[in-house]
Amino acid sequence: MKPLSLLLALALGLGTAVSAGPAVIECWFVEDAGGGRLAKRPAALLLRQGPGGLPPRPDLDPELYLKVHDPAGALQAAFRRYPRNAPAPHCEMSRYVPLLASANWAKGLTPDQSCPRAVDGTWLMVSMSSPVFSLSILLRPQSEPQREPALVTIATAVLTVLTHTPTTRIQLGQDALLDLSFAYMPPTPEATTSLAPGPPPFGLEWRRQHQGKGHLLLAATPGLGEQMPAAQEGAVAFAAWDDNEPWGPWTGNGTLWLPAVRPFQEGAYLATIHLPYLQGQVTLELAVQKPPKVSLMPAPLVWAAPGEAPPELLCLVSHFYPSEGLEVEWELRGGPEGSFQKAKGQRWLSALHHHSDGSVSLSGHLQPPPVTSAQHGARYACRVHHPSLPALGRSAEVTLEVAGLSGPSLEDGVGLFLSAFLLLGLFKALGWAESTVRALTTTLGKLPSSLA
């Protein structure tokens, strides 16, 4: 019975894994309405069918109710990792026309300048974005909707491009790894048999867009031996097929590695997979950040007499990035009005100081008002908020000592003891030196005059 129980548990586990994730993804079909306007119609992707059969969708055009056949399993695998409580991904769909590769370095992918019959017909491009992943799918729908029993159109996922790091936050100076994977299944059996066994050649392209400017970082066509543009900024890509099955489907990797990122490298990254006559693209966001260091001067004590103002407090906020989103707050802790309150006084911020690594620093200033005897022992605190810090921020504090109210502390007692010990030692040393000199003088006086 044990082997039977093990097989049953394994089957249940596999069933649970395959059924994980949403069954239907709601989309918008976007098309040109003329006059520079876009029109949107509802659409849906049926990823898996429940035991109750195909759910009818009379609200949809049958051509936009798509039952997705995913031979490579890339789409199903992406949704198996999708958290149950995460919001549904934003999904848009549009028509796609197979094209020749436009970049000169990718010309070797399409030696025949005319598209083959295998890519004729209708194509759809689906783009999904969420905090969990971003993906692009090229679908090849069948020409006629099927009745199963509801009207639905069967569509095959031909090319899927996927990233699990749609938004990456990297500490300034650390390496960035931008994930990219892709899967391909030839659109027709004829296309499969017309090609040599094994995965087809492909091109990988990484571009960055920042502040309205585009920049080619890396381009590669593994196995073709074409002349490639030089990679920029030390970028390295893991560009390769993962398997070598003769007729597909195939999966591949195009992950980008950027060493020691700097602020100018943040922005939107466009990753494009080029196949003969087909392209798929996803967008990733790279944000660079560095949490600030916070210190307060003078420290650890600040002195003032009753009725006098303490010296100006200086909060040093150093080596942080980005400069936007920084807030400096002043607090008075343990005063007569409670354990916490907003500190009173004049406050201002200095100008930004820029460092060679791209980080910045500034200082916050507070001129406290005159103090009272009741504020003895209170603590002035500087609290800093920044996007790179936790919600509570980061703080530093100094203790206010009101003159005439504080008795000797433990540190004062230790200091006095050490001072007395040193003075006693000094006195003993001086006494020993004096007695030695006297004994020597007496001895010299008793010597015979001939020896003296």
Coordinates of N, CA and C in Angstrom, one line a residue, residues 105 159-165 176-184 202-207 217-222 235-243 250-258 269-275 280-284:
W105 N 22.8 44.3 -37.3 CA 23.5 43.2 -36.7 C 22.6 41.9 -36.7
L159 N 5.8 32.4 -29.4 CA 7.0 33.0 -28.8 C 6.5 33.6 -27.5
T160 N 7.2 33.3 -26.4 CA 6.9 33.9 -25.1 C 8.2 34.5 -24.5
V161 N 8.2 35.7 -24.2 CA 9.3 36.4 -23.5 C 8.9 36.9 -22.2
L162 N 9.7 36.5 -21.1 CA 9.2 36.7 -19.7 C 10.4 37.2 -18.9
T163 N 10.0 38.0 -17.9 CA 11.0 38.4 -16.9 C 10.2 38.3 -15.5
H164 N 11.0 37.8 -14.5 CA 10.4 37.8 -13.1 C 11.0 39.0 -12.3
T165 N 11.7 39.9 -12.9 CA 12.2 41.1 -12.2 C 11.7 42.3 -13.0
A176 N 23.8 44.4 -10.8 CA 22.4 44.2 -11.1 C 22.2 43.0 -12.1
L177 N 21.2 42.2 -11.8 CA 20.9 41.0 -12.6 C 19.5 41.1 -13.0
L178 N 19.3 41.3 -14.4 CA 17.9 41.5 -14.9 C 17.5 40.2 -15.6
D179 N 16.5 39.6 -15.0 CA 16.1 38.2 -15.5 C 15.4 38.3 -16.8
L180 N 15.7 37.3 -17.7 CA 15.0 37.2 -19.0 C 15.0 35.8 -19.4
S181 N 13.9 35.2 -19.7 CA 13.8 33.9 -20.3 C 12.8 34.0 -21.5
F182 N 12.9 33.0 -22.4 CA 12.0 32.9 -23.5 C 11.7 31.5 -24.0
A183 N 10.6 31.3 -24.7 CA 10.3 30.0 -25.2 C 9.7 30.1 -26.6
Y184 N 10.0 29.1 -27.4 CA 9.5 29.2 -28.8 C 9.1 27.8 -29.3
F202 N 18.8 32.9 -33.0 CA 18.0 34.0 -32.4 C 18.9 35.2 -32.1
G203 N 18.4 36.3 -31.9 CA 19.1 37.5 -31.6 C 18.6 38.1 -30.2
L204 N 19.5 38.6 -29.4 CA 19.1 39.2 -28.1 C 19.6 40.7 -28.2
E205 N 18.7 41.5 -27.7 CA 19.0 43.0 -27.7 C 18.5 43.6 -26.4
W206 N 19.4 44.3 -25.7 CA 19.1 45.0 -24.5 C 19.3 46.5 -24.8
R207 N 18.3 47.3 -24.5 CA 18.4 48.8 -24.6 C 17.9 49.4 -23.3
L217 N 22.7 48.8 -25.2 CA 23.7 48.2 -24.3 C 24.4 47.0 -24.8
L218 N 23.6 46.1 -25.4 CA 24.2 44.8 -25.8 C 23.4 44.2 -26.9
A219 N 24.0 43.5 -27.8 CA 23.4 42.8 -28.9 C 24.2 41.5 -29.2
A220 N 23.4 40.4 -29.4 CA 24.1 39.1 -29.6 C 23.3 38.3 -30.5
T221 N 23.9 37.5 -31.4 CA 23.3 36.4 -32.2 C 24.1 35.2 -32.0
P222 N 23.9 34.4 -30.9 CA 24.7 33.2 -30.6 C 24.7 32.2 -31.8
A235 N 28.4 45.3 -19.7 CA 27.2 44.5 -19.7 C 27.6 43.1 -20.2
V236 N 27.0 42.1 -19.6 CA 27.2 40.7 -20.0 C 25.9 40.0 -20.0
A237 N 25.6 39.2 -21.1 CA 24.3 38.5 -21.2 C 24.5 37.0 -21.3
F238 N 23.7 36.2 -20.6 CA 23.7 34.8 -20.7 C 22.8 34.3 -21.8
A239 N 23.2 34.5 -23.1 CA 22.4 34.3 -24.2 C 22.6 32.9 -24.8
A240 N 21.6 32.0 -24.6 CA 21.8 30.6 -25.1 C 20.4 30.0 -25.0
W241 N 20.2 29.0 -25.8 CA 19.1 28.0 -25.7 C 19.4 27.1 -24.5
D242 N 18.4 26.7 -23.8 CA 18.5 25.8 -22.6 C 18.5 24.4 -23.0
D243 N 18.0 24.0 -24.2 CA 17.9 22.6 -24.6 C 18.2 22.6 -26.1
W250 N 11.4 24.9 -27.5 CA 12.7 25.2 -26.9 C 12.5 26.4 -25.9
T251 N 13.4 26.4 -24.9 CA 13.4 27.5 -24.0 C 14.8 28.1 -24.0
G252 N 15.0 29.4 -23.7 CA 16.3 30.0 -23.7 C 16.4 31.0 -22.6
N253 N 17.6 31.6 -22.5 CA 18.0 32.5 -21.4 C 18.6 33.7 -22.0
G254 N 18.2 34.9 -21.6 CA 18.9 36.1 -22.0 C 19.1 37.1 -20.9
T255 N 19.4 36.6 -19.7 CA 19.5 37.5 -18.5 C 20.7 38.4 -18.7
L256 N 20.6 39.6 -18.2 CA 21.6 40.7 -18.4 C 22.2 40.9 -17.0
W257 N 23.6 41.0 -17.0 CA 24.3 41.3 -15.8 C 25.0 42.7 -16.0
L258 N 24.8 43.6 -15.0 CA 25.5 44.9 -15.1 C 26.3 45.0 -13.8
Y269 N 14.5 49.4 -19.2 CA 15.3 48.5 -20.0 C 14.4 47.7 -20.9
L270 N 14.7 47.7 -22.2 CA 13.9 47.0 -23.2 C 14.7 45.7 -23.6
A271 N 14.1 44.6 -23.4 CA 14.8 43.3 -23.8 C 14.0 42.7 -24.9
T272 N 14.6 42.5 -26.0 CA 14.0 42.0 -27.3 C 14.6 40.7 -27.7
I273 N 13.8 39.7 -28.0 CA 14.2 38.5 -28.6 C 13.8 38.5 -30.1
H274 N 14.8 38.3 -30.9 CA 14.6 38.3 -32.4 C 14.7 36.9 -32.9
L275 N 13.6 36.4 -33.5 CA 13.7 35.1 -34.2 C 13.4 35.4 -35.7
G280 N 9.8 39.5 -29.9 CA 9.0 39.6 -28.6 C 9.8 40.5 -27.7
Q281 N 9.1 41.4 -27.0 CA 9.8 42.4 -26.1 C 9.1 42.6 -24.8
V282 N 9.9 42.8 -23.7 CA 9.4 43.1 -22.4 C 10.2 44.3 -21.9
T283 N 9.6 45.0 -21.0 CA 10.2 46.2 -20.4 C 10.4 46.0 -18.9
L284 N 11.6 46.3 -18.4 CA 12.0 46.2 -17.0 C 12.4 47.6 -16.5

